[in-house]
Coordinates of N, CA and C and ligand atoms in Angstrom, one line a residue:
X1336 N -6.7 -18.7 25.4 CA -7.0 -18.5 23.9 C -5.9 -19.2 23.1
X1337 N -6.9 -19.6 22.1 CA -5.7 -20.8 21.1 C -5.6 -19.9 19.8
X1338 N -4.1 -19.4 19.2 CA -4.4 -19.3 17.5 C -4.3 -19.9 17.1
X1339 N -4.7 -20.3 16.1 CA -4.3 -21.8 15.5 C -4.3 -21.4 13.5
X1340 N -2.9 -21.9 13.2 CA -3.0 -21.9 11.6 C -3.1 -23.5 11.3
X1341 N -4.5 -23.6 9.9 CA -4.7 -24.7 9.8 C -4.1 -25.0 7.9
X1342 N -3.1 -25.7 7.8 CA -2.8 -26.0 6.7 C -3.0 -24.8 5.5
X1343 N -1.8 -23.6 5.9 CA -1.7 -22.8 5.6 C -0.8 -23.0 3.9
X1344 N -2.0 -22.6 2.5 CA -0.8 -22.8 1.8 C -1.0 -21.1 0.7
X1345 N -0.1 -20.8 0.2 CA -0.2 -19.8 -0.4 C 1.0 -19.5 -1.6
X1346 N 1.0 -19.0 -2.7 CA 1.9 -18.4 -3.5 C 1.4 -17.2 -3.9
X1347 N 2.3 -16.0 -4.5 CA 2.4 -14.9 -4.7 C 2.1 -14.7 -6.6
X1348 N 2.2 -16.6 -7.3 CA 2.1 -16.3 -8.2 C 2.3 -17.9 -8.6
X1349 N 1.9 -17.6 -9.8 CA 1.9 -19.4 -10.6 C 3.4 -20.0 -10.7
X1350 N 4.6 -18.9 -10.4 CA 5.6 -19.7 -11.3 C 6.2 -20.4 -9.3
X1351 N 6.1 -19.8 -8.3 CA 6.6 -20.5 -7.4 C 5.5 -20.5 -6.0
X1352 N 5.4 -21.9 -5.1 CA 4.5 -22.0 -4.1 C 5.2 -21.4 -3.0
X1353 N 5.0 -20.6 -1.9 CA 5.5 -20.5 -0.9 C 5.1 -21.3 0.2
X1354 N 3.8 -21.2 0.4 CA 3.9 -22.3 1.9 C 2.9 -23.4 1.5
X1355 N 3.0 -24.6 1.9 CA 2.0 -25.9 1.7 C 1.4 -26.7 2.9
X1356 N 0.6 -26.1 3.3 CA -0.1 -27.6 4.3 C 0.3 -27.0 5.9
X1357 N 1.1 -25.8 6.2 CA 1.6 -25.1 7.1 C 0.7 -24.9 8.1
X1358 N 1.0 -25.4 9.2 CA 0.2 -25.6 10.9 C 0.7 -25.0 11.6
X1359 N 0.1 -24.3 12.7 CA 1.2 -24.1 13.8 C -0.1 -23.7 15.1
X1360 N 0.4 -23.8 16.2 CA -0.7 -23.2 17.0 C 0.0 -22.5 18.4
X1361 N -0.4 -21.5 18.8 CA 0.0 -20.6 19.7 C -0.9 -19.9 20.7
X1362 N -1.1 -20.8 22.1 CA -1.7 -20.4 22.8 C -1.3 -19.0 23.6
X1363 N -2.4 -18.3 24.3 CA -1.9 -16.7 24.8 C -1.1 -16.9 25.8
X1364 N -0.5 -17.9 26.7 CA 0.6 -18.0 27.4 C 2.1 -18.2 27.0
X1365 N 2.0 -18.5 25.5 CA 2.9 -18.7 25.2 C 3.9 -18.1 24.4
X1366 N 5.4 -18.1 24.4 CA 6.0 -17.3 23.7 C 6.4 -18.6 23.0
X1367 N 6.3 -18.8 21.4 CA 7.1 -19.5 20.0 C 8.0 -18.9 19.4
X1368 N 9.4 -19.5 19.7 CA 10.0 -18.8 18.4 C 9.7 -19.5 17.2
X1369 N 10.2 -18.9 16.1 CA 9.7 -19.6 14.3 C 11.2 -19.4 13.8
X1370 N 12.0 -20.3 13.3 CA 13.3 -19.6 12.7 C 13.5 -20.6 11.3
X1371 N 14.1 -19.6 10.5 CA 13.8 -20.6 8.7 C 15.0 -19.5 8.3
X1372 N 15.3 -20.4 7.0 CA 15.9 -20.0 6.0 C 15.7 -17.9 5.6
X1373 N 16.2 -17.6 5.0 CA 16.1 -16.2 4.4 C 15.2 -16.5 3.3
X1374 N 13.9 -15.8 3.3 CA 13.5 -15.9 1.6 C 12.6 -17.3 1.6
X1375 N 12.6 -17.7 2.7 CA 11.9 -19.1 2.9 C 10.1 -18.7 2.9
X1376 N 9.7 -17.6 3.7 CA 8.5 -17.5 3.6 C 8.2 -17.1 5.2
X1377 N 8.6 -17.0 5.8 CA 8.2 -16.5 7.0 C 7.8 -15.0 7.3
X1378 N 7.6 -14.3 6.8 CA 7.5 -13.1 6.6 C 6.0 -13.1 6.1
X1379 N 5.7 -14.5 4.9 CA 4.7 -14.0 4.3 C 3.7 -15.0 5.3
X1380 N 4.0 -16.3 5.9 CA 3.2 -16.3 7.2 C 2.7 -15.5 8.1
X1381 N 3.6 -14.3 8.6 CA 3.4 -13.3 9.6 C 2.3 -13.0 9.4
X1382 N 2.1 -11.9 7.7 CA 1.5 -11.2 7.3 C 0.1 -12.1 7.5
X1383 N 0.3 -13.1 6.8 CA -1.2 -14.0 7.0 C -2.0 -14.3 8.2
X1384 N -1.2 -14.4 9.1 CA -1.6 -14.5 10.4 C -2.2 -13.4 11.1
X1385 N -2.0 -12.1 11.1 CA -2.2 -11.0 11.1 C -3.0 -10.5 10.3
X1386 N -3.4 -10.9 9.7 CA -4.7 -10.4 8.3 C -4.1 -9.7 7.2
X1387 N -2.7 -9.5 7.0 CA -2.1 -8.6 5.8 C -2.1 -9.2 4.6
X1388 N -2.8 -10.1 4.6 CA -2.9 -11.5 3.5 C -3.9 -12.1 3.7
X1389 N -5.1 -11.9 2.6 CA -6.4 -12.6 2.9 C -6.7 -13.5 2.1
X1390 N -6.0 -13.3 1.0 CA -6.4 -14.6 0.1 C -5.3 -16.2 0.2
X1391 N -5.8 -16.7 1.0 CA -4.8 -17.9 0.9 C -6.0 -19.1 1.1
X1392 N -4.8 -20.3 1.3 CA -6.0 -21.8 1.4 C -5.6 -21.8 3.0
X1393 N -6.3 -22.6 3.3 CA -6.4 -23.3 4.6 C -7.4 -22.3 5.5
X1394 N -7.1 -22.1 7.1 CA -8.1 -21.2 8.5 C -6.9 -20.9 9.1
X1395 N -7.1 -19.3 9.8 CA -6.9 -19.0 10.6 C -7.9 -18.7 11.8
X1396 N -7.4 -19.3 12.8 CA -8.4 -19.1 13.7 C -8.4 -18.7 15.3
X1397 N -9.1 -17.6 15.8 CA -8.7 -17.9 18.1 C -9.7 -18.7 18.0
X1398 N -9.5 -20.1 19.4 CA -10.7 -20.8 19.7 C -11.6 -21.2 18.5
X1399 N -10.8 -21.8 17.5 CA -11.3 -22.9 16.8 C -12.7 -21.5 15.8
X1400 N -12.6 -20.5 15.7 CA -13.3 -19.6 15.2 C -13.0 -18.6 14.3
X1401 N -13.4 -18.2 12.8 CA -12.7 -17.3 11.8 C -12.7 -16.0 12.7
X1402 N -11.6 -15.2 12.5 CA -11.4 -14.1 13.3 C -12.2 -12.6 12.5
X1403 N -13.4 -12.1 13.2 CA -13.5 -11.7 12.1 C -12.9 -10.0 11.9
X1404 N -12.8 -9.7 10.8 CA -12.1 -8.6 10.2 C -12.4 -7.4 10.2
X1405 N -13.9 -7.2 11.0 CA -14.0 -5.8 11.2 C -13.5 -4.8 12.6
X1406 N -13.4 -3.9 12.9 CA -13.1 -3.5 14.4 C -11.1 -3.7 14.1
X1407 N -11.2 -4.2 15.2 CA -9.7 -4.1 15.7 C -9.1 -5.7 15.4
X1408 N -8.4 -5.5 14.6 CA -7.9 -7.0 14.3 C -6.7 -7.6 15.6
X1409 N -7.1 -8.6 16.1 CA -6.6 -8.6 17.4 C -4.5 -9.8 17.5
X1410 N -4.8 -9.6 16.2 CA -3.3 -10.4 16.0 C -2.9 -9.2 15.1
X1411 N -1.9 -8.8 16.0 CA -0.9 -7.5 15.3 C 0.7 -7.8 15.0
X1412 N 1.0 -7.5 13.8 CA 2.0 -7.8 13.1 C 3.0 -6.6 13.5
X1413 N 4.2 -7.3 14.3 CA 5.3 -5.5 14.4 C 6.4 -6.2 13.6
X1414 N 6.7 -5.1 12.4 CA 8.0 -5.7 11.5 C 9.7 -5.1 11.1
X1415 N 9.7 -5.7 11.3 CA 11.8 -5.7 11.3 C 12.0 -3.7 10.9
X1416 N 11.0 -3.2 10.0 CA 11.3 -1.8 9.9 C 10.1 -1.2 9.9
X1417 N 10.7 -0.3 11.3 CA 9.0 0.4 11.8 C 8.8 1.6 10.9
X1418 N 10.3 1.9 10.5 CA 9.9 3.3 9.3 C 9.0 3.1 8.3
X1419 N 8.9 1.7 7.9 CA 7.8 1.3 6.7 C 6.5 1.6 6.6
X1420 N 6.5 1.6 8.3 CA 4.6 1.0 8.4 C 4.2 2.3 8.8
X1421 N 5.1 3.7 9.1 CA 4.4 4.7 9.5 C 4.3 6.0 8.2
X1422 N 3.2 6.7 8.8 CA 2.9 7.5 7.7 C 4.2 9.0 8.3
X1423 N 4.7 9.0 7.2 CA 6.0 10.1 7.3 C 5.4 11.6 7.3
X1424 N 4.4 12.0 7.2 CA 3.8 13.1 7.3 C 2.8 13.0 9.0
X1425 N 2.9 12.2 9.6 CA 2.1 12.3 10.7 C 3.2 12.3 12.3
X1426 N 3.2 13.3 12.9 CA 3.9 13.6 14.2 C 4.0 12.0 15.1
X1427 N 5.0 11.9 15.9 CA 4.5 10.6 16.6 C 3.6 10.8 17.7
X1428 N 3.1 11.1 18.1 CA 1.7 11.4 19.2 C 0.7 10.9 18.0
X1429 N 0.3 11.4 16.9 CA -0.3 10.9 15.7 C -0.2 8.9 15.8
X1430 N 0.7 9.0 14.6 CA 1.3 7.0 15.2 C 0.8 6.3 15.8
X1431 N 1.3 6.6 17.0 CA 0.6 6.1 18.3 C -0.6 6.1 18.3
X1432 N -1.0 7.5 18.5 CA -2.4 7.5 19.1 C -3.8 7.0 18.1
X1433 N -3.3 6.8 16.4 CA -4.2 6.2 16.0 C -4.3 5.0 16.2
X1434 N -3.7 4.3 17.1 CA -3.9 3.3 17.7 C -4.6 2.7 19.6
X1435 N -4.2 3.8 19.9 CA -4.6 3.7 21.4 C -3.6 4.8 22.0
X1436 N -4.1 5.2 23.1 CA -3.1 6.2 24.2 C -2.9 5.5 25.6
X1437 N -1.8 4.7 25.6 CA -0.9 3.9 26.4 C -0.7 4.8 27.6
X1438 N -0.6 4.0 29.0 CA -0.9 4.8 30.0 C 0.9 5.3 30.4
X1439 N 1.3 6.4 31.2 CA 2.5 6.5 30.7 C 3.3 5.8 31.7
X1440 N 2.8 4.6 32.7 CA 4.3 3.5 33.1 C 4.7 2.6 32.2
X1441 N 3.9 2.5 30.8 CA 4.0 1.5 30.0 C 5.5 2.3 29.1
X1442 N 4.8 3.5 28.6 CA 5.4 4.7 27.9 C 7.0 4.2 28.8
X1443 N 6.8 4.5 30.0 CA 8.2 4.2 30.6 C 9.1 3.3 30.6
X1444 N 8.0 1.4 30.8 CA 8.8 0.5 30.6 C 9.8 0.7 29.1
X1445 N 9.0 1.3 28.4 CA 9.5 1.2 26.4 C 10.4 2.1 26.7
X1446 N 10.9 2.7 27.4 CA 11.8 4.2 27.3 C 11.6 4.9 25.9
X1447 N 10.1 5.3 26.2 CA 10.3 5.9 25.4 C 9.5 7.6 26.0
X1448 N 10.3 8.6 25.2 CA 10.7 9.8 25.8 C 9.1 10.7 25.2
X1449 N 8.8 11.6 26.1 CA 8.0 12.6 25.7 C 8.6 13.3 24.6
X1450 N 9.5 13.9 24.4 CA 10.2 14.7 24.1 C 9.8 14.1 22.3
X1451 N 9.7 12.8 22.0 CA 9.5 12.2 20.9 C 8.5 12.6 19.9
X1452 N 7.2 12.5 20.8 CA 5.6 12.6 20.5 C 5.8 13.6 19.6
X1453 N 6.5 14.7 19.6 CA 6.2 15.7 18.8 C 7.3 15.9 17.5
X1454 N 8.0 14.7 17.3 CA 8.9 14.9 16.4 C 8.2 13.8 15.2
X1455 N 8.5 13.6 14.1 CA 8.2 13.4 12.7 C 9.3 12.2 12.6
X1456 N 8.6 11.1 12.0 CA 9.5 9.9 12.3 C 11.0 10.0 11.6
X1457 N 10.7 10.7 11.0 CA 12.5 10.5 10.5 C 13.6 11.5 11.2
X1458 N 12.8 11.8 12.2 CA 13.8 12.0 13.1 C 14.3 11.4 14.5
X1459 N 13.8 10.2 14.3 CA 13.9 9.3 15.6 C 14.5 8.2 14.7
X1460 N 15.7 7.3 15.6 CA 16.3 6.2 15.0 C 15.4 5.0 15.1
X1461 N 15.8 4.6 14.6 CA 15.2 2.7 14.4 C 15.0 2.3 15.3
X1462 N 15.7 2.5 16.7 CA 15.3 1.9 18.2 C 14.2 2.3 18.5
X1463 N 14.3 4.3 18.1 CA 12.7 4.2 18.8 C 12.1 4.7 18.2
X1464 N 11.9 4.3 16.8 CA 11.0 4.1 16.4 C 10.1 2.7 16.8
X1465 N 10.9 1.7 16.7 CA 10.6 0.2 17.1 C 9.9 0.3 18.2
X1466 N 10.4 1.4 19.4 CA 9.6 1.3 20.8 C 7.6 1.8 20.1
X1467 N 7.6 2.1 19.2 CA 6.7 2.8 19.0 C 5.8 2.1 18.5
X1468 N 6.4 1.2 17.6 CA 5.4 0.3 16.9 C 5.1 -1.0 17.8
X1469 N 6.1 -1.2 18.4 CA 5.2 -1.9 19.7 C 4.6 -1.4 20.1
X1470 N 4.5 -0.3 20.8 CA 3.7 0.0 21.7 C 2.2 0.6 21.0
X1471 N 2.0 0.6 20.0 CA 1.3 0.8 18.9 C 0.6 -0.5 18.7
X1472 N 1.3 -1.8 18.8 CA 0.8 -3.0 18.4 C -0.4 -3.7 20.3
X1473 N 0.2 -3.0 21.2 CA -0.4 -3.3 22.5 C -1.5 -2.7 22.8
X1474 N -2.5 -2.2 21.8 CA -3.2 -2.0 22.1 C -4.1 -3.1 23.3
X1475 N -5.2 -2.7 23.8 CA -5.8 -3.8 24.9 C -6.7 -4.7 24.1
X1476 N -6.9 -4.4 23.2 CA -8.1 -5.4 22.2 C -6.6 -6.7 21.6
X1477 N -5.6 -5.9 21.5 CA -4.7 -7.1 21.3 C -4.2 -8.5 21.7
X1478 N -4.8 -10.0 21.4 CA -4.7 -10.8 21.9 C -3.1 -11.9 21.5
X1479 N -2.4 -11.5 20.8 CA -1.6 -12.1 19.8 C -0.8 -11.2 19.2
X1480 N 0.6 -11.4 19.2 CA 1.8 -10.3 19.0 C 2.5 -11.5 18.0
X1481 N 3.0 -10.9 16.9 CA 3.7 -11.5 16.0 C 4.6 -10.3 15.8
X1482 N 6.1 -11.3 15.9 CA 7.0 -10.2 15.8 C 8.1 -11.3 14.8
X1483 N 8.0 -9.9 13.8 CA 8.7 -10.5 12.7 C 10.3 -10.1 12.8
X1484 N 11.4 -10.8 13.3 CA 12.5 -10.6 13.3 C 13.0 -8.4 14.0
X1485 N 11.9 -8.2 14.7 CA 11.8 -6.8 15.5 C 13.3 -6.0 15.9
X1486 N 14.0 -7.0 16.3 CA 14.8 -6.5 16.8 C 16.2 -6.8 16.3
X1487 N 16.0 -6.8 15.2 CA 17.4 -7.4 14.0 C 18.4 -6.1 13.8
X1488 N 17.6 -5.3 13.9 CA 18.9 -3.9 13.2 C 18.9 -3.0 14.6
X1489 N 18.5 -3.7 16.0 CA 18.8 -2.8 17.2 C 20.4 -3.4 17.9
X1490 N 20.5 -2.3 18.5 CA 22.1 -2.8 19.3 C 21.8 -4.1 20.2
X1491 N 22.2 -4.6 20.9 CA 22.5 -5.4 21.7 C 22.1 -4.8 23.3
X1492 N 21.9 -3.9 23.8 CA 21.3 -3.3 24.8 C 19.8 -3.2 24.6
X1493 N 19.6 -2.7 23.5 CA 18.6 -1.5 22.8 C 17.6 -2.9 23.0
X1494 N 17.7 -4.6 22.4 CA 17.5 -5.4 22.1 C 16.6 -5.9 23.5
X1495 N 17.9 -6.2 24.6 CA 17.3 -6.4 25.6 C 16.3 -5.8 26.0
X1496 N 16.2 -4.6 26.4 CA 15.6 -3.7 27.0 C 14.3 -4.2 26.1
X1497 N 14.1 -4.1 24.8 CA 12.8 -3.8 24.1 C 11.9 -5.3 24.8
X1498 N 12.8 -6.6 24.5 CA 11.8 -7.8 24.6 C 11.8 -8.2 26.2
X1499 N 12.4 -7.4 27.1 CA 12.4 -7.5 28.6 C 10.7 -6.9 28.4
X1500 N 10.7 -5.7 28.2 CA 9.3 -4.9 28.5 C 8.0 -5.8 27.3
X1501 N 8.7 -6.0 26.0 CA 7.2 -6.6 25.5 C 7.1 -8.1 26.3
X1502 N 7.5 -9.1 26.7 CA 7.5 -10.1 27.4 C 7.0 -9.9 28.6
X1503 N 7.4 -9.0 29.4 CA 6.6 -8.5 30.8 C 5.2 -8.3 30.6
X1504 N 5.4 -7.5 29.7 CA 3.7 -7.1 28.9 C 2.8 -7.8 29.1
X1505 N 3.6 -8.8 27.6 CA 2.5 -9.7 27.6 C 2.1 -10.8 28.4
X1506 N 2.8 -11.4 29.3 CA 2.7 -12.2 30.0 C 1.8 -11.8 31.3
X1507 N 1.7 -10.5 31.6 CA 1.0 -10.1 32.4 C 0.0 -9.9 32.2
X1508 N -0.6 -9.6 30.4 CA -1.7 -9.6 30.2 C -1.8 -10.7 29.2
X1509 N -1.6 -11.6 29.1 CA -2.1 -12.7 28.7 C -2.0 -12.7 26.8
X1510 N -1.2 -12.3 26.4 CA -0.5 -12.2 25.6 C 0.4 -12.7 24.4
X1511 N -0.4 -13.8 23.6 CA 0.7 -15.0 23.1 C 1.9 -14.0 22.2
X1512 N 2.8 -14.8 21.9 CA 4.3 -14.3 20.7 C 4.6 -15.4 19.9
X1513 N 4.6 -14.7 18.7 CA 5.3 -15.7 18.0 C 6.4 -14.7 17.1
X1514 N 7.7 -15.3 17.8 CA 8.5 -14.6 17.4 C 10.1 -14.9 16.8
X1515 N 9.6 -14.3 15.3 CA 10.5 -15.2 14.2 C 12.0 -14.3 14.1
X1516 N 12.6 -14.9 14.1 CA 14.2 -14.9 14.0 C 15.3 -15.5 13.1
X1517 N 16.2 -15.2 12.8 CA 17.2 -16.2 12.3 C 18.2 -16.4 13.3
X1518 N 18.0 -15.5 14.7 CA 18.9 -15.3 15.4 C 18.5 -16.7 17.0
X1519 N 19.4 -17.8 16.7 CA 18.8 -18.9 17.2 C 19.1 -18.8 19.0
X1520 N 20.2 -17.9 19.3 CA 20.9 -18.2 20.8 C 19.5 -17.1 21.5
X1521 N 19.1 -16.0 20.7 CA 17.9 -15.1 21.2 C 16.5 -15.8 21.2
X1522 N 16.0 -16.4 20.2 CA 14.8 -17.5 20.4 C 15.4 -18.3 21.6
X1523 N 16.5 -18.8 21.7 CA 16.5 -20.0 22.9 C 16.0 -19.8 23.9
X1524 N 16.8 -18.4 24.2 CA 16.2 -17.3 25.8 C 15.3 -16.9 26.0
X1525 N 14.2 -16.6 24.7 CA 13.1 -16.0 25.0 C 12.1 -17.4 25.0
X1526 N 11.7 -18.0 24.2 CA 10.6 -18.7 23.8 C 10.7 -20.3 24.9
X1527 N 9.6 -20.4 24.7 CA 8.9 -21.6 25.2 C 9.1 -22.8 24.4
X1528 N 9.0 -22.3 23.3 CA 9.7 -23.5 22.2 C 9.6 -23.0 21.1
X1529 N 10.5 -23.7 20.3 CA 11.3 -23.3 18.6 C 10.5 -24.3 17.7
X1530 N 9.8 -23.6 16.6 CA 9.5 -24.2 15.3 C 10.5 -23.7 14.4
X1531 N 10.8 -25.0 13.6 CA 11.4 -25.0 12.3 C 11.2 -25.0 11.6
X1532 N 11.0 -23.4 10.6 CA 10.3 -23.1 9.5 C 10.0 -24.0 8.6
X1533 N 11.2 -25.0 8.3 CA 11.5 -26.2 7.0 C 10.9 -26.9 7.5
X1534 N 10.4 -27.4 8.6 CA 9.8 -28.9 9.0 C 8.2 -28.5 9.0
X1535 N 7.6 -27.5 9.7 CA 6.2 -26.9 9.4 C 5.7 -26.4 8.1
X1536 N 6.7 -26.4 6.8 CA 6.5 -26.1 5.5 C 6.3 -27.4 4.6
X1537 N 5.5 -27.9 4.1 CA 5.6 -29.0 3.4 C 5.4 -28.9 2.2
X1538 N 6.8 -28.0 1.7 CA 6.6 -28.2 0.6 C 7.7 -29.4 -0.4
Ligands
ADP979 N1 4.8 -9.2 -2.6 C1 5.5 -10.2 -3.1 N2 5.4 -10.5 -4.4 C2 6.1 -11.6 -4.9 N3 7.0 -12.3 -4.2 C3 7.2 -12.0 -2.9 C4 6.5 -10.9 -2.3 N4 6.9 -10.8 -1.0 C5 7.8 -11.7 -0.8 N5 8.0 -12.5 -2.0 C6 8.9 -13.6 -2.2 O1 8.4 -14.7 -1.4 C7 9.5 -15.4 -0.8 C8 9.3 -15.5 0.7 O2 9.5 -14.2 1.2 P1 9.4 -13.8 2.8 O3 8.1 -14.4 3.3 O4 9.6 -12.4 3.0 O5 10.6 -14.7 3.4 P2 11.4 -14.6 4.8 O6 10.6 -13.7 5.7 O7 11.4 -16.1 5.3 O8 12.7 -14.1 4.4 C9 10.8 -14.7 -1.3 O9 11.3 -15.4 -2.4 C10 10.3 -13.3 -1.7 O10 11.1 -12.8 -2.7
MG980 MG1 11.2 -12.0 6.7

């Protein structure tokens, strides 16, 4: 399976463009890193790629085809703060499970603890929280993982461990990544190859 962004251009508003004429393509074998400037727009690519952004110019497409938007949108977005994206009134067994109920060796590659399910996200740290919204994002309808700088505010352990198990993951199930960073020595290790935000941006 191919995703393919075709001349992706968009702004938030008349007084500044964010992206112009922006391409990229990402087969399900493959891990891409994406790394750019701060504030450059990579964030608001993600989103677009992922469907969090519907009004722009150009196609997104798998296999040369509009993805369509009802059901389970199969390019899932996991972002730098998982406290954002969850509802603070819902238990994590909740979280999760409005997404899928993950079998529990997966539960284990993520280390993440039983003991959690029943706590309220703000009582779990940013690590695992993060285990969560991956594992949240793996659903099986999931063809395409975009990970927007994921692992930026975790330790250096915490770090490994997370992209050891989603890389296993995916690669075992066929799983593309595109996974944006500013952190260039961690793209080098993980990805198959590095796009340059500024060079795929023409603006
Ligand atoms: N919802 C929004 N409304 C207006 N401007 C935004 C919005 N979100 C982001 N921006 C602006 O768009 C630019 C690109 O942001 P972003 O895509 O988050 O960049 P990056 O991820 O590369 O740091 C920034 O100048 C940011 O301030
Ligand atoms: Mg960003």
């Amino acid at each position: 399976m191919d995703l393919k962004a075709n001349n992706i251009s968009f702004s938030y508003n008349k007084k500044r463009q964010i992206l112009k004429d922006v391409s990229l393509s990402l087969n399900s074998n493959q891990i891409i890193g994406l790394i750019g400037d701060s504030g450059s727009g990579k964030s608001t690519l993600c989103k677009i790629l992922s469907g969090h952004i519907t009004h722009y110019g150009g196609e997104v497409t798998i296999d040369g085809k509009k993805i369509p938007d009802k059901d389970f949108y199969p390019v899932q977005l996991i972002f730098q703060h998982p406290e954002k994206t969850m509802n603070p009134k819902w238990k994590m067994n909740k979280v999760l499970n409005e997404s899928w109920n993950p079998p529990k060796d997966l539960k284990d590659t993520f280390g993440l603890k039983d003991s959690w399910l029943t706590r309220w996200p703000n009582e779990l740290s940013g690590g695992e929280l993060q285990r969560f919204s991956i594992l949240r994002a793996l659903n099986p309808k999931t063809r395409f993982i975009i990970a927007d700088e994921i692992s930026t505010m975790l330790d250096a352990v915490t770090q490994v461990q997370i992209w050891e198990a989603l890389i296993n993951h995916c690669k075992s199930n066929n799983i593309g990544i595109l996974a944006v960073s500013h952190d260039e020595e961690l793209l080098n290790v993980l990805c198959d190859d590095i796009l340059l935000f500024n060079e795929i941006n023409n603006l």
